[in-house]
PDB file of C-alpha atoms in Angstrom:
ATOM      1  CA  TYR A   1      -9.349  -0.378  -5.284  1.00  0.00           C
ATOM      2  CA  VAL A   2      -8.837  -1.830  -1.843  1.00  0.00           C
ATOM      3  CA  PRO A   3     -11.436  -0.930   0.798  1.00  0.00           C
ATOM      4  CA  ASN A   4     -10.218   1.405   3.509  1.00  0.00           C
ATOM      5  CA  ALA A   5     -10.670   0.973   7.229  1.00  0.00           C
ATOM      6  CA  GLY A   6     -13.301   3.692   7.279  1.00  0.00           C
ATOM      7  CA  GLN A   7     -14.131   6.611   9.501  1.00  0.00           C
ATOM      8  CA  ASP A   8     -13.362   5.810  13.131  1.00  0.00           C
ATOM      9  CA  LEU A   9     -11.721   2.595  11.827  1.00  0.00           C
ATOM     10  CA  LYS A  10     -15.116   0.887  11.721  1.00  0.00           C
ATOM     11  CA  ARG A  11     -13.959  -1.499   8.967  1.00  0.00           C
ATOM     12  CA  LEU A  12     -10.426  -2.096  10.241  1.00  0.00           C
ATOM     13  CA  GLY A  13     -11.264  -5.637  11.374  1.00  0.00           C
ATOM     14  CA  TYR A  14     -12.823  -6.460   8.018  1.00  0.00           C
ATOM     15  CA  ARG A  15      -9.881  -4.949   6.168  1.00  0.00           C
ATOM     16  CA  THR A  16      -7.153  -6.731   8.118  1.00  0.00           C
ATOM     17  CA  ASN A  17      -8.867  -9.989   9.103  1.00  0.00           C
ATOM     18  CA  GLU A  18     -10.804 -10.721   5.912  1.00  0.00           C
ATOM     19  CA  TRP A  19      -9.983  -8.546   2.901  1.00  0.00           C
ATOM     20  CA  ASP A  20      -6.173  -8.548   3.101  1.00  0.00           C
ATOM     21  CA  PRO A  21      -5.795 -12.298   3.784  1.00  0.00           C
ATOM     22  CA  ASP A  22      -8.350 -13.173   1.078  1.00  0.00           C
ATOM     23  CA  TRP A  23      -6.639 -10.922  -1.444  1.00  0.00           C
ATOM     24  CA  ARG A  24      -3.213 -12.416  -0.666  1.00  0.00           C
ATOM     25  CA  LYS A  25      -4.672 -15.895  -1.066  1.00  0.00           C
ATOM     26  CA  TYR A  26      -6.202 -14.946  -4.421  1.00  0.00           C
ATOM     27  CA  LEU A  27      -2.968 -13.412  -5.704  1.00  0.00           C
ATOM     28  CA  GLU A  28      -1.017 -16.461  -4.592  1.00  0.00           C
ATOM     29  CA  SER A  29      -3.449 -18.664  -6.545  1.00  0.00           C
ATOM     30  CA  LEU A  30      -2.770 -16.552  -9.638  1.00  0.00           C
ATOM     31  CA  ARG A  31       0.946 -16.689  -8.978  1.00  0.00           C
ATOM     32  CA  LYS A  32       0.899 -20.477  -9.284  1.00  0.00           C
ATOM     33  CA  LYS A  33       0.020 -19.928 -12.964  1.00  0.00           C
ATOM     34  CA  LYS A  34       2.046 -16.804 -13.830  1.00  0.00           C
ATOM     35  CA  PRO A  35       3.898 -13.828 -12.320  1.00  0.00           C
ATOM     36  CA  VAL A  36       1.649 -11.251 -10.699  1.00  0.00           C
ATOM     37  CA  ILE A  37       1.390  -7.485 -11.058  1.00  0.00           C
ATOM     38  CA  ALA A  38      -1.008  -5.782  -8.668  1.00  0.00           C
ATOM     39  CA  THR A  39      -1.534  -2.083  -9.126  1.00  0.00           C
ATOM     40  CA  GLY A  40      -3.822   0.654  -7.950  1.00  0.00           C
ATOM     41  CA  ASP A  41      -5.108   2.317  -4.828  1.00  0.00           C
ATOM     42  CA  LEU A  42      -4.196  -0.068  -2.010  1.00  0.00           C
ATOM     43  CA  ASN A  43      -5.390   2.374   0.661  1.00  0.00           C
ATOM     44  CA  VAL A  44      -2.327   2.014   2.846  1.00  0.00           C
ATOM     45  CA  ALA A  45       0.704   4.230   3.330  1.00  0.00           C
ATOM     46  CA  HIS A  46       3.168   1.457   4.060  1.00  0.00           C
ATOM     47  CA  GLN A  47       6.073   3.370   5.605  1.00  0.00           C
ATOM     48  CA  GLU A  48       6.446   6.688   7.403  1.00  0.00           C
ATOM     49  CA  ILE A  49       8.057   8.148   4.265  1.00  0.00           C
ATOM     50  CA  ASP A  50       4.780   7.418   2.442  1.00  0.00           C
ATOM     51  CA  ILE A  51       2.761   9.930   4.448  1.00  0.00           C
ATOM     52  CA  ALA A  52       3.357  13.603   5.178  1.00  0.00           C
ATOM     53  CA  ASN A  53       2.416  13.478   8.868  1.00  0.00           C
ATOM     54  CA  PRO A  54       3.090   9.995  10.228  1.00  0.00           C
ATOM     55  CA  LYS A  55       3.104  10.924  13.907  1.00  0.00           C
ATOM     56  CA  THR A  56      -0.383  12.412  13.847  1.00  0.00           C
ATOM     57  CA  ASN A  57      -1.883   9.673  11.679  1.00  0.00           C
ATOM     58  CA  LYS A  58      -0.969   6.505  13.609  1.00  0.00           C
ATOM     59  CA  ARG A  59      -4.660   5.713  14.132  1.00  0.00           C
ATOM     60  CA  SER A  60      -5.927   7.022  10.806  1.00  0.00           C
ATOM     61  CA  ALA A  61      -7.419   4.692   8.205  1.00  0.00           C
ATOM     62  CA  GLY A  62      -4.646   3.784   5.807  1.00  0.00           C
ATOM     63  CA  PHE A  63      -1.801   4.163   8.286  1.00  0.00           C
ATOM     64  CA  THR A  64      -2.671   1.951  11.226  1.00  0.00           C
ATOM     65  CA  ILE A  65      -0.068  -0.549  12.349  1.00  0.00           C
ATOM     66  CA  GLU A  66      -2.582  -3.284  11.510  1.00  0.00           C
ATOM     67  CA  GLU A  67      -2.888  -2.235   7.864  1.00  0.00           C
ATOM     68  CA  ARG A  68       0.852  -1.714   7.522  1.00  0.00           C
ATOM     69  CA  THR A  69       1.533  -5.135   9.049  1.00  0.00           C
ATOM     70  CA  GLU A  70      -0.794  -6.749   6.504  1.00  0.00           C
ATOM     71  CA  PHE A  71       1.170  -5.036   3.729  1.00  0.00           C
ATOM     72  CA  ASP A  72       4.392  -6.397   5.283  1.00  0.00           C
ATOM     73  CA  LYS A  73       2.954  -9.924   5.167  1.00  0.00           C
ATOM     74  CA  TRP A  74       2.386  -9.529   1.460  1.00  0.00           C
ATOM     75  CA  LEU A  75       5.954  -8.398   0.836  1.00  0.00           C
ATOM     76  CA  LYS A  76       7.278 -11.292   2.917  1.00  0.00           C
ATOM     77  CA  LEU A  77       5.505 -13.692   0.548  1.00  0.00           C
ATOM     78  CA  GLY A  78       7.851 -12.507  -2.193  1.00  0.00           C
ATOM     79  CA  TYR A  79       6.338  -9.372  -3.669  1.00  0.00           C
ATOM     80  CA  THR A  80       8.089  -6.053  -4.239  1.00  0.00           C
ATOM     81  CA  ASP A  81       6.875  -2.471  -4.013  1.00  0.00           C
ATOM     82  CA  THR A  82       8.567  -1.323  -7.226  1.00  0.00           C
ATOM     83  CA  PHE A  83       8.514   2.393  -6.433  1.00  0.00           C
ATOM     84  CA  ARG A  84      10.178   1.941  -3.063  1.00  0.00           C
ATOM     85  CA  LYS A  85      12.701  -0.526  -4.518  1.00  0.00           C
ATOM     86  CA  PHE A  86      13.938   2.054  -7.037  1.00  0.00           C
ATOM     87  CA  ASN A  87      13.328   5.097  -4.825  1.00  0.00           C
ATOM     88  CA  PRO A  88      14.108   4.089  -1.240  1.00  0.00           C
ATOM     89  CA  LYS A  89      14.267   7.662   0.089  1.00  0.00           C
ATOM     90  CA  LYS A  90      12.053   9.570  -2.326  1.00  0.00           C
ATOM     91  CA  VAL A  91       9.040  11.361  -0.893  1.00  0.00           C
ATOM     92  CA  GLN A  92       6.245  11.217  -3.433  1.00  0.00           C
ATOM     93  CA  TYR A  93       2.517  11.089  -2.824  1.00  0.00           C
ATOM     94  CA  SER A  94      -0.409   9.895  -4.905  1.00  0.00           C
ATOM     95  CA  TYR A  95      -3.297  11.218  -2.788  1.00  0.00           C
ATOM     96  CA  TRP A  96      -4.038  14.585  -1.202  1.00  0.00           C
ATOM     97  CA  SER A  97      -7.142  15.527   0.735  1.00  0.00           C
ATOM     98  CA  ALA A  98      -9.443  18.025  -0.950  1.00  0.00           C
ATOM     99  CA  ARG A  99      -9.439  19.951   2.325  1.00  0.00           C
ATOM    100  CA  GLY A 100      -6.945  22.439   3.699  1.00  0.00           C
ATOM    101  CA  ASP A 101      -5.123  23.096   0.433  1.00  0.00           C
ATOM    102  CA  ALA A 102      -3.288  19.794   1.003  1.00  0.00           C
ATOM    103  CA  ARG A 103      -2.052  19.352  -2.552  1.00  0.00           C
ATOM    104  CA  ALA A 104      -0.560  22.838  -2.776  1.00  0.00           C
ATOM    105  CA  ARG A 105       1.189  22.212   0.555  1.00  0.00           C
ATOM    106  CA  ASN A 106       2.136  18.649  -0.535  1.00  0.00           C
ATOM    107  CA  VAL A 107       0.563  17.123   2.552  1.00  0.00           C
ATOM    108  CA  GLY A 108      -0.226  13.760   1.040  1.00  0.00           C
ATOM    109  CA  TRP A 109      -0.144   9.999   1.187  1.00  0.00           C
ATOM    110  CA  ARG A 110       1.329   7.406  -1.158  1.00  0.00           C
ATOM    111  CA  LEU A 111      -1.574   4.977  -1.524  1.00  0.00           C
ATOM    112  CA  ASP A 112      -1.099   3.853  -5.128  1.00  0.00           C
ATOM    113  CA  TYR A 113       1.327   1.076  -5.934  1.00  0.00           C
ATOM    114  CA  PHE A 114       2.794  -1.248  -8.508  1.00  0.00           C
ATOM    115  CA  ILE A 115       3.533  -4.479  -6.665  1.00  0.00           C
ATOM    116  CA  VAL A 116       5.099  -7.364  -8.552  1.00  0.00           C
ATOM    117  CA  SER A 117       5.927 -10.921  -7.609  1.00  0.00           C
ATOM    118  CA  ASP A 118       9.672 -11.209  -7.076  1.00  0.00           C
ATOM    119  CA  GLU A 119      10.160 -13.560 -10.008  1.00  0.00           C
ATOM    120  CA  MET A 120       9.137 -10.668 -12.245  1.00  0.00           C
ATOM    121  CA  MET A 121      11.434  -7.989 -10.775  1.00  0.00           C
ATOM    122  CA  HIS A 122      14.152  -8.710 -13.337  1.00  0.00           C
ATOM    123  CA  ALA A 123      11.863  -7.174 -15.980  1.00  0.00           C
ATOM    124  CA  VAL A 124      11.180  -3.950 -14.036  1.00  0.00           C
ATOM    125  CA  VAL A 125      13.640  -1.232 -15.007  1.00  0.00           C
ATOM    126  CA  ASP A 126      12.117   1.804 -13.264  1.00  0.00           C
ATOM    127  CA  SER A 127       9.156   2.926 -11.196  1.00  0.00           C
ATOM    128  CA  GLU A 128       8.088   6.546 -10.850  1.00  0.00           C
TER     129      GLU A 128
END
């Protein structure tokens, strides 16, 4: 579980200036020893396709440009979002609010990921 930016983005600075860089540094230290798989709730919808209402959520925790940029930095280090690699245009969510009948209306976010270091991608055959 990755901490989110919080209500009113109160923890956005912590998330993007401390947590994300520290986590990348930790994963890179592991990567020196072996390929890395990171999975779980990363609390970011990386691309507009990963959220039902991108235009109205630009300043919502989990979809700020700051959080998405931090995710980009991770991918640029040589990691791959396996779902998006195999499903570049597929709309699929992993989180729906408990309010407003969001799940029934499929108004969701894709916050859960399998991210692998690029040297391991040859072993990944699918990601749903």
